[in-house]
Short mmCIF file of C-alpha atoms in Angstrom, two decimals:
data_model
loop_
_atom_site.label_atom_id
_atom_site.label_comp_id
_atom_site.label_asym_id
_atom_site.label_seq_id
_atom_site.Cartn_x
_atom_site.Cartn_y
_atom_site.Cartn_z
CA UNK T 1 -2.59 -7.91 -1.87
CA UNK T 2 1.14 -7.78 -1.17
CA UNK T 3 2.88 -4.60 -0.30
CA UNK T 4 2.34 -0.94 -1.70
CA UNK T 5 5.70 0.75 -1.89
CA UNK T 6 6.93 4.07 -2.64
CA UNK T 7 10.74 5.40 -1.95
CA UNK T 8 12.12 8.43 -3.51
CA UNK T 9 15.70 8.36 -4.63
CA UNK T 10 17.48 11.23 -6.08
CA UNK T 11 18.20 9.38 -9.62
CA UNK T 12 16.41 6.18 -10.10
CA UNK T 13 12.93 7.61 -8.70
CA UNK T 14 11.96 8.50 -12.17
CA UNK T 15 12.75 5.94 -14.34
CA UNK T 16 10.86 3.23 -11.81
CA UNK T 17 8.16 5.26 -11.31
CA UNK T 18 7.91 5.24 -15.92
CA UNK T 19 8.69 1.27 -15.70
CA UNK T 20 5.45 0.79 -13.49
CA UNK T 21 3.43 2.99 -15.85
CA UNK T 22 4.30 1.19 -18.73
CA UNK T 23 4.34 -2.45 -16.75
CA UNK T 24 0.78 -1.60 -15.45
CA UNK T 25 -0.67 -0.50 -19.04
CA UNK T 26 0.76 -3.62 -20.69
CA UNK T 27 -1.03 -5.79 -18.30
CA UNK T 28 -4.33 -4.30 -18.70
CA UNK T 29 -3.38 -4.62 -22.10
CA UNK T 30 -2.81 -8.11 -21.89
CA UNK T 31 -5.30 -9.15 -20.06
CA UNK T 32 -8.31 -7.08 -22.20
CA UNK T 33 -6.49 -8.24 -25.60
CA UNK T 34 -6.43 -12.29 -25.14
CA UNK T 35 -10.44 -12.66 -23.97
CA UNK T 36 -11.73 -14.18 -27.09
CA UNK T 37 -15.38 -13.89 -28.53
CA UNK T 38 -18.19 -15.33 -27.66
CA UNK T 39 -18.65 -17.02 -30.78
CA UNK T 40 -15.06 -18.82 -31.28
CA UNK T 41 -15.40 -20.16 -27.88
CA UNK T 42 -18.71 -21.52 -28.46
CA UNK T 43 -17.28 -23.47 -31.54
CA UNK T 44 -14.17 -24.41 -29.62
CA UNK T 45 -16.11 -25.88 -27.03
CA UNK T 46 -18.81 -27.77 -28.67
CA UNK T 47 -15.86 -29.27 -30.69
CA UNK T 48 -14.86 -30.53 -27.24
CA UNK T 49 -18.16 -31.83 -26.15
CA UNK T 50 -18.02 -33.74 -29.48
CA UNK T 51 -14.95 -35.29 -28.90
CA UNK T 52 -16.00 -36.09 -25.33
CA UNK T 53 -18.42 -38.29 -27.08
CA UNK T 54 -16.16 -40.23 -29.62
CA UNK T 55 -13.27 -40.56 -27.19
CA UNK T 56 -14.88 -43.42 -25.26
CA UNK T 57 -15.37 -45.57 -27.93
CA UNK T 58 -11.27 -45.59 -28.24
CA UNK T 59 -11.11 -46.46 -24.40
CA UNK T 60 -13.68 -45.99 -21.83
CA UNK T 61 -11.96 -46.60 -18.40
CA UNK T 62 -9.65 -43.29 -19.90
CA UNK T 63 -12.62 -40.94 -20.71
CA UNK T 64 -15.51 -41.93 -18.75
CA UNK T 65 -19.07 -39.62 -19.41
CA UNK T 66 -18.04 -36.81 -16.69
CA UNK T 67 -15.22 -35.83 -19.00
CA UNK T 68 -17.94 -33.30 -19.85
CA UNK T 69 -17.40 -31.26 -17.13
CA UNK T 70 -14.45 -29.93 -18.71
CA UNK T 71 -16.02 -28.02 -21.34
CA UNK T 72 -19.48 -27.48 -19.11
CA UNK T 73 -17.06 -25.41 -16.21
CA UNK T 74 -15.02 -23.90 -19.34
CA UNK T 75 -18.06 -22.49 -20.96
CA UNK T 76 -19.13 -21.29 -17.75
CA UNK T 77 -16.76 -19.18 -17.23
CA UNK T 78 -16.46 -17.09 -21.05
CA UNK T 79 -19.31 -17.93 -22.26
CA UNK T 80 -22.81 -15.74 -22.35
CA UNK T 81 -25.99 -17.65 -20.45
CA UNK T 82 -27.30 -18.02 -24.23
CA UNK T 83 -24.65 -19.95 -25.62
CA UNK T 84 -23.75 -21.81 -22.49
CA UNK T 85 -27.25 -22.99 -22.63
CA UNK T 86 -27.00 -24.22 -26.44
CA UNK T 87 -23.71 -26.08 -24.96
CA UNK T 88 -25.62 -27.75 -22.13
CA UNK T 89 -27.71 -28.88 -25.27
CA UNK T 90 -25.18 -30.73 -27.23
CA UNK T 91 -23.84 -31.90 -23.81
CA UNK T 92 -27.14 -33.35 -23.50
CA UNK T 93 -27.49 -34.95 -26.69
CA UNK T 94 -23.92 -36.67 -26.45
CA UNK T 95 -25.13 -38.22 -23.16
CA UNK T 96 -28.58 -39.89 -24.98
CA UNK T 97 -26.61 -40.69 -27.91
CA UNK T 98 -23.77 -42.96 -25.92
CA UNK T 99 -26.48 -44.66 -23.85
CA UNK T 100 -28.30 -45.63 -27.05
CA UNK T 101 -25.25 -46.43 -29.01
CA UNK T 102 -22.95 -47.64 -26.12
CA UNK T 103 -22.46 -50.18 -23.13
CA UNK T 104 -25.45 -49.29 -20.93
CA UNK T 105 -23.23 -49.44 -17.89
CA UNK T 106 -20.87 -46.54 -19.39
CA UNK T 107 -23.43 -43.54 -18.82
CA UNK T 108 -23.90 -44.75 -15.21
CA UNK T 109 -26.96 -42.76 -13.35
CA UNK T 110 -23.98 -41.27 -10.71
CA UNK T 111 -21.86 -40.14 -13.80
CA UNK T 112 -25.58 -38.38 -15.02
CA UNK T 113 -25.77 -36.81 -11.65
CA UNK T 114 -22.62 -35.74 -11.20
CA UNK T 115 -22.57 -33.84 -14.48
CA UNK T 116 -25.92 -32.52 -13.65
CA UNK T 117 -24.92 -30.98 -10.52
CA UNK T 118 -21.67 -29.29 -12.37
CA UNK T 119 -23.72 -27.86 -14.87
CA UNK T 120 -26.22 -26.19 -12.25
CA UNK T 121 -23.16 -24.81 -10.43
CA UNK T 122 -21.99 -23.26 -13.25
CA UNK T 123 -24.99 -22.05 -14.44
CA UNK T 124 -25.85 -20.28 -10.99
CA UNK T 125 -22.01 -18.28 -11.22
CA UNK T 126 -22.61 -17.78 -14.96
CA UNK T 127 -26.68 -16.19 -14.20
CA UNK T 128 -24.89 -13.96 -11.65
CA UNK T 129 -22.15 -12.42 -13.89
CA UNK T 130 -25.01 -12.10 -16.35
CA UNK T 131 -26.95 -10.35 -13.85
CA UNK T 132 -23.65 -7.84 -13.42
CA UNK T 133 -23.38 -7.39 -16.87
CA UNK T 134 -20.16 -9.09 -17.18
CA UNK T 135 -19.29 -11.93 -19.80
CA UNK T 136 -16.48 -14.38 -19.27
CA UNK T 137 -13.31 -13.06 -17.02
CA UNK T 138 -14.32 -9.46 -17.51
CA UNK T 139 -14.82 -9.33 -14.35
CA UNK T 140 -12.02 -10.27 -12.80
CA UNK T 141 -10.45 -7.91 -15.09
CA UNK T 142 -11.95 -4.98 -13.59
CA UNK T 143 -11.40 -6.01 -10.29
CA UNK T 144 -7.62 -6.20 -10.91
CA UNK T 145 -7.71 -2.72 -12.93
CA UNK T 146 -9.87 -1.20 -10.11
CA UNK T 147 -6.87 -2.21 -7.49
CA UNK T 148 -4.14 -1.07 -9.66
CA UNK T 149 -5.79 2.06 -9.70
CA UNK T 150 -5.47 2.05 -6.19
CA UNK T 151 -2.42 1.39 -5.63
CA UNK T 152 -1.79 4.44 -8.16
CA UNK T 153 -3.42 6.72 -5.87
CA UNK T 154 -0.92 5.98 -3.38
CA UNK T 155 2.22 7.09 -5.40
CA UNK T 156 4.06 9.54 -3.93
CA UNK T 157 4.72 12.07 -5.78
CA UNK T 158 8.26 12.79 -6.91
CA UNK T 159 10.27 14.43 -4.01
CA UNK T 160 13.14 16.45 -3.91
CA UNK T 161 16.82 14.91 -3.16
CA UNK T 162 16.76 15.26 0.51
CA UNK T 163 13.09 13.84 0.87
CA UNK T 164 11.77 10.19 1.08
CA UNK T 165 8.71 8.26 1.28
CA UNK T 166 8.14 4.26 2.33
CA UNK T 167 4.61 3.35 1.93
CA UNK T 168 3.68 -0.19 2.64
CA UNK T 169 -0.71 -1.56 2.94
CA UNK T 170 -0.66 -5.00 3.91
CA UNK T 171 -4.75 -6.26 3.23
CA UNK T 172 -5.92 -8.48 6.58
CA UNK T 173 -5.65 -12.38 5.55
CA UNK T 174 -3.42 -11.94 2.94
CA UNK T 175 -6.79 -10.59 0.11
CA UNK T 176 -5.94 -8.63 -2.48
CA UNK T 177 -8.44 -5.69 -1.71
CA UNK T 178 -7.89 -3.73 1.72
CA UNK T 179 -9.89 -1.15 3.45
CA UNK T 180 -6.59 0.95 4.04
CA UNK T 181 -5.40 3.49 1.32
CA UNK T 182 -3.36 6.15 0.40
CA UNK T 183 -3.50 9.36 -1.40
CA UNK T 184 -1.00 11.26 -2.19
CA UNK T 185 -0.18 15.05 -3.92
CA UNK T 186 2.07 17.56 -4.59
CA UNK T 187 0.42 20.45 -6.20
CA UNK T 188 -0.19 23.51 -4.22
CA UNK T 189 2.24 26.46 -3.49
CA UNK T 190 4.66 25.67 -7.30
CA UNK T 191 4.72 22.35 -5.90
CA UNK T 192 6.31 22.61 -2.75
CA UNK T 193 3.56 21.19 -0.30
CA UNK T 194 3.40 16.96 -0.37
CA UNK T 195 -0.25 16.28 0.95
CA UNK T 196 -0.36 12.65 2.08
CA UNK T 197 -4.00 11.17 3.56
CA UNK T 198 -3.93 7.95 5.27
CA UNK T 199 -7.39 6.79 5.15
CA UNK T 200 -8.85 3.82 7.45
CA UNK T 201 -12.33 2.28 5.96
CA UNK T 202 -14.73 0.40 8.57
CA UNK T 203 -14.56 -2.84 8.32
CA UNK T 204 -11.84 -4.81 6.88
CA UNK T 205 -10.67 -6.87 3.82
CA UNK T 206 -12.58 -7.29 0.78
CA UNK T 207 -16.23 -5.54 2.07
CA UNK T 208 -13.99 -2.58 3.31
CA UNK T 209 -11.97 -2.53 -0.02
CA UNK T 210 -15.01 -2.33 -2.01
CA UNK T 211 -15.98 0.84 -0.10
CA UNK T 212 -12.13 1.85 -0.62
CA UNK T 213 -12.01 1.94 -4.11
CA UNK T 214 -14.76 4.12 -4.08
CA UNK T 215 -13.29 6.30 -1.74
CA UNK T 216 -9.76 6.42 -2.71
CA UNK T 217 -11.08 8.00 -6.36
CA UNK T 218 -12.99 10.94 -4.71
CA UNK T 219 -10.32 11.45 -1.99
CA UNK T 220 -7.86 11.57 -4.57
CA UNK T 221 -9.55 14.40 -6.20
CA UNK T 222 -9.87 16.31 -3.66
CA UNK T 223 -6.51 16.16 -2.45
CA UNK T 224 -4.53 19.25 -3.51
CA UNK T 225 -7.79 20.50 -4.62
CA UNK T 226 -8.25 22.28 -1.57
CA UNK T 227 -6.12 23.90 1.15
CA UNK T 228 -4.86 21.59 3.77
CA UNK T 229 -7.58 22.49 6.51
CA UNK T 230 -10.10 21.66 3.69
CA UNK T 231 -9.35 18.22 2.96
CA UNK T 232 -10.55 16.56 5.97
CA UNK T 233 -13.87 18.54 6.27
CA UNK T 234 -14.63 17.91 2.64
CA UNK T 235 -14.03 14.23 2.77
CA UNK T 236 -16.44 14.39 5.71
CA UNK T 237 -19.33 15.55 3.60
CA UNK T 238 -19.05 13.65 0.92
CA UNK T 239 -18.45 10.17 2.80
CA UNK T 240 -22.10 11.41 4.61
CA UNK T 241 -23.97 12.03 1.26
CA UNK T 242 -23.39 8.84 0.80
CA UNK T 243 -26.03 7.52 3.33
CA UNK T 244 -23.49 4.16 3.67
CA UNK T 245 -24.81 1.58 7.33
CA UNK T 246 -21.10 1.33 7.59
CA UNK T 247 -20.10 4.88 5.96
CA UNK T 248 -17.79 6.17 8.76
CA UNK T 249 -14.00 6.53 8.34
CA UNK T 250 -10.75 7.05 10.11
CA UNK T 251 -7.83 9.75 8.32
CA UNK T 252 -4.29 11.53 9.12
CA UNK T 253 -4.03 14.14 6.78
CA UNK T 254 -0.13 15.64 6.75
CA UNK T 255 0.90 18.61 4.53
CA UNK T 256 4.61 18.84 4.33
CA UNK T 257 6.41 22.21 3.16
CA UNK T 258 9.48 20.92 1.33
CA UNK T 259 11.42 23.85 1.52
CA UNK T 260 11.25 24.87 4.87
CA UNK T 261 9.96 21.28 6.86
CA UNK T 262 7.14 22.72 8.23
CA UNK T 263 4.13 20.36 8.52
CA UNK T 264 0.61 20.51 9.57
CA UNK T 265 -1.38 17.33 10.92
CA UNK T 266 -4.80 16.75 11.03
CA UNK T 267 -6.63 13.64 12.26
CA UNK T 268 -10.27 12.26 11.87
CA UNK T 269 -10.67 10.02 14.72
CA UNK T 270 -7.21 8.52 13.53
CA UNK T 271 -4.36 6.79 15.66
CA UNK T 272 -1.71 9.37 16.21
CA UNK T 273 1.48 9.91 14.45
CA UNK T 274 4.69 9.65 15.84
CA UNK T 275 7.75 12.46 15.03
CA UNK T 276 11.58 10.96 14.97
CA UNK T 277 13.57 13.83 16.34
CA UNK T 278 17.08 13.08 15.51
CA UNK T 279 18.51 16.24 17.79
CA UNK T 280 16.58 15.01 20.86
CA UNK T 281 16.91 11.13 19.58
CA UNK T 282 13.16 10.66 20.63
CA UNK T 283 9.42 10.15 19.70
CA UNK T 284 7.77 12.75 19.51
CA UNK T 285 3.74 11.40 19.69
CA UNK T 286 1.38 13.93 17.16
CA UNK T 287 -2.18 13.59 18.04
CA UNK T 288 -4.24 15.95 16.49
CA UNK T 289 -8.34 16.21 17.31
CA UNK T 290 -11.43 15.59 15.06
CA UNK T 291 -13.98 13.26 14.95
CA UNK T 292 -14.47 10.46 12.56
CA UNK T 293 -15.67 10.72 9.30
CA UNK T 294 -19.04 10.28 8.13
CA UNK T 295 -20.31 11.05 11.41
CA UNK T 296 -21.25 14.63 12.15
CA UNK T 297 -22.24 16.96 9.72
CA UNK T 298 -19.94 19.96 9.60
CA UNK T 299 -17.28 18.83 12.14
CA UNK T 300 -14.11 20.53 12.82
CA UNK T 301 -10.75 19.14 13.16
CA UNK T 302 -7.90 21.38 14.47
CA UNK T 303 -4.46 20.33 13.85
CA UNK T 304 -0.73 20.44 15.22
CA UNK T 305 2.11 21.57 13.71
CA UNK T 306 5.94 20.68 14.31
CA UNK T 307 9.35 20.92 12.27
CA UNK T 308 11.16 18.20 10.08
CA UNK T 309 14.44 18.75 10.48
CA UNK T 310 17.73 17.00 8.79
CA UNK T 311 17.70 13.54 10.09
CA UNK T 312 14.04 13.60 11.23
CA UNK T 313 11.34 11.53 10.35
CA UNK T 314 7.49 11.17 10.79
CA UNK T 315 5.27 7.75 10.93
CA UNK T 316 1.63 7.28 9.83
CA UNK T 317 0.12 3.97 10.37
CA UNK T 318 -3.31 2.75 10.79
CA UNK T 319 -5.00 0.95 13.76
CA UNK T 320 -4.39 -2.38 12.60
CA UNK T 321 -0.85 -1.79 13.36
CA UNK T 322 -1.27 -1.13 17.56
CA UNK T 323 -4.91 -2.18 18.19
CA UNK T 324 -5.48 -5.60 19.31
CA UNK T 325 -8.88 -6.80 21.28
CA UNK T 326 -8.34 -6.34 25.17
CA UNK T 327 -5.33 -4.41 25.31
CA UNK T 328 -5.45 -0.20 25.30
CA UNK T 329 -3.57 1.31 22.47
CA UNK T 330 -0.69 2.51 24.26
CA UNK T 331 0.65 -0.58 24.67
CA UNK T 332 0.97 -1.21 21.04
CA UNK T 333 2.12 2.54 20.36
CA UNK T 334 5.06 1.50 22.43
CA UNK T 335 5.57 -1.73 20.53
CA UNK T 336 5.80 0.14 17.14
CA UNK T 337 8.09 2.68 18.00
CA UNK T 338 10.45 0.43 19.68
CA UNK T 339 10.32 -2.10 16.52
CA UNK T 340 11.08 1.61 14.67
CA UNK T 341 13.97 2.30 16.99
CA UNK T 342 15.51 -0.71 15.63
CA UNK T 343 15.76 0.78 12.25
CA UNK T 344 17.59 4.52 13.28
CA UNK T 345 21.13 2.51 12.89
CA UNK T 346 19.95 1.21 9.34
CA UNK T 347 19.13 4.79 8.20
CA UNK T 348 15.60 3.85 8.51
CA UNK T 349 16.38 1.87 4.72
CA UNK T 350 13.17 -0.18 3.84
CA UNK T 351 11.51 1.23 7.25
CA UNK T 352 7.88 0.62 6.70
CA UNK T 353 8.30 -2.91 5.25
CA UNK T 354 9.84 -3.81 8.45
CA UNK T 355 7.66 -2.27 10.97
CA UNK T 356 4.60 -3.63 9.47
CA UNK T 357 6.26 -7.03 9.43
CA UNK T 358 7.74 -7.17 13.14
CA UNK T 359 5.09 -5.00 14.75
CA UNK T 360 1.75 -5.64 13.29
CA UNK T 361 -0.59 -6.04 15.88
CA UNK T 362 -3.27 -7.31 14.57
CA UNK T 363 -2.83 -9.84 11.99
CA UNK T 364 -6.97 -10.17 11.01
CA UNK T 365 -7.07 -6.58 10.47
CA UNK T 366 -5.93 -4.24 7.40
CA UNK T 367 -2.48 -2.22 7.93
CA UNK T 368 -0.45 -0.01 6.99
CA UNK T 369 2.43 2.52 7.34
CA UNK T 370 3.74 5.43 5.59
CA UNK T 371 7.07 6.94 6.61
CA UNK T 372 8.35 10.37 5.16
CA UNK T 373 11.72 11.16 6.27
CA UNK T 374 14.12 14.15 5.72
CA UNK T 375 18.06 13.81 5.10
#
């Protein structure tokens, strides 16, 4: 997956948060809209496998007897196990009627096997989508709406003028599905109270993301649900009912007063978060207590509280950003912040993008970084 970005701007905010609503629904759309039946692929493709076998009698040496394969890996992928299997059929009678009719030497036993080992391939994938219950690309489908759903979770809500977000989760080896997410709310007190959770899965990449998606759904609901001390405890339970080998879970959970810049910051066995003072021109290292999640039943996590100022700023990022094997995690808390030093003279434009790129510590592991800063 590439990056996950949110910035609030005073007038465009709105409209390109509506242009990703509408982009995202016409994709889905798109995609749902052009899978054709089962039927009219069937037909297409046993019009194929016919002209597979009346081709070579124009010229052999241009369509030898694997040319099959084309419409054998086609119907494998849209077609139900039934239907693929009446195709494997006809492919089957094309192949006895050229050797009868045809050269002997152009259905050659290693053209045979090579068709025959194509076709089991296929089969095999197409048996296990049947087995899921999905037919043709459907999957695929839902695996693309299930991570644009995700990335919807982490949408920042819109902020007031003087308030913005930069959100960036960057998936470990470059997959599409990453054990990092973000969920994000502004609902409580006449919505003056952003809620942000930055939530760390076990594991990483696309066995983490699987758990993610899961996760990010019931987080999501609970966020702003609950008051801010609630969050944390609640997503505790729930990620233990779920009886999960790998079920536990890092989170930094920051409520943000809008009005006044008063914050709260909770942690579940999270890296800590780091506060720009712009009066003092410093870091300012937040590390709240709790244990992680999904490990003790009815654990408590206590919280510290600080000040945003004008000019201030406050960084959430996940382990993948300052943990690397053999090295303690101060070392790579003191890489990040002096990569985010850098960006203090750019007005910290684009800020998350560019720490994740110049100080990401650990390239085989999921990151990410959420920046909320005050003018």
């Amino acid at each position: 997956m590439a990056d996950t970005r949110r910035s609030q701007q005073p007038h465009r905010g709105r409209w390109s948060r509506r242009l990703g609503r509408v982009g995202r629904k016409f994709t889905r759309w798109l995609r749902h809209s052009l899978v054709p039946s089962d039927g009219f692929v069937f037909v297409l493709l046993l019009g194929m496998v016919t002209a597979c076998g009346l081709l070579p009698a124009v010229d052999g040496s241009w369509f030898p007897v694997t040319t099959l394969v084309i419409p054998i890996v086609i119907g494998g992928l849209l077609l139900r196990m039934s239907s693929l299997l009446l195709l494997y059929g006809a492919c089957a009678g094309v192949l006895v009627a050229q050797e009868r009719t045809r050269d002997p030497n152009h259905v050659t036993p290693g053209g045979v096997v090579v068709i025959a080992l194509v076709a089991f391939m296929v089969l095999f994938v197409a048996r296990y989508r049947t087995r899921l219950g999905l037919q043709g690309t459907r999957g695929e489908s839902m695996l693309f709406d299930l991570r644009d759903r995700l990335r919807a979770h982490g949408l920042v809500p819109e902020l007031p003028p003087q308030w913005e977000t930069d959100v960036v989760l960057r998936p470990a080896g470059g997959q599409a599905f990453s054990g990092d997410f973000v969920v994000a709310t502004r609902g409580r007190r006449g919505g003056r109270t952003l809620e942000i959770a930055l939530v760390d899965v076990s594991g990483k990449g696309l066995d983490a993301g699987t758990r993610a998606l899961l996760l990010s759904g019931a987080f999501g609901g609970l966020l702003g649900s609950l008051p801010p001390r609630g969050f944390l405890p609640a997503a505790n339970e729930y990620l233990i009912r779920q009886g999960w080998d790998e079920g536990f879970a890092t989170a930094v959970h920051i409520a943000v007063d809008l009005e006044t810049g008063d914050y709260e910051l909770l942690s579940a066995g999270h890296p800590p978060g780091a506060h720009w003072v712009a009066g003092a021109g410093t870091w300012d290292i937040r590390e709240a207590e709790g244990p992680l999640l999904g490990i003790i039943p009815g654990a408590d996590f206590d919280g510290v509280r600080g000040v945003l100022g004008p000019g201030d700023a406050l960084l959430l990022f996940t382990d993948g950003m300052v943990e690397v094997p053999g090295q303690d995690i101060a070392v790579g808390i003191d890489r990040l912040l002096g990569e985010a030093d850098r960006l203090i003279a750019d007005d910290f434009k684009d800020g998350a993008r560019r720490i994740v790129d110049t100080a990401g510590a650990n390239l085989a592991d999921d990151r990410a970084v959420v920046l909320i800063r005050r003018h």
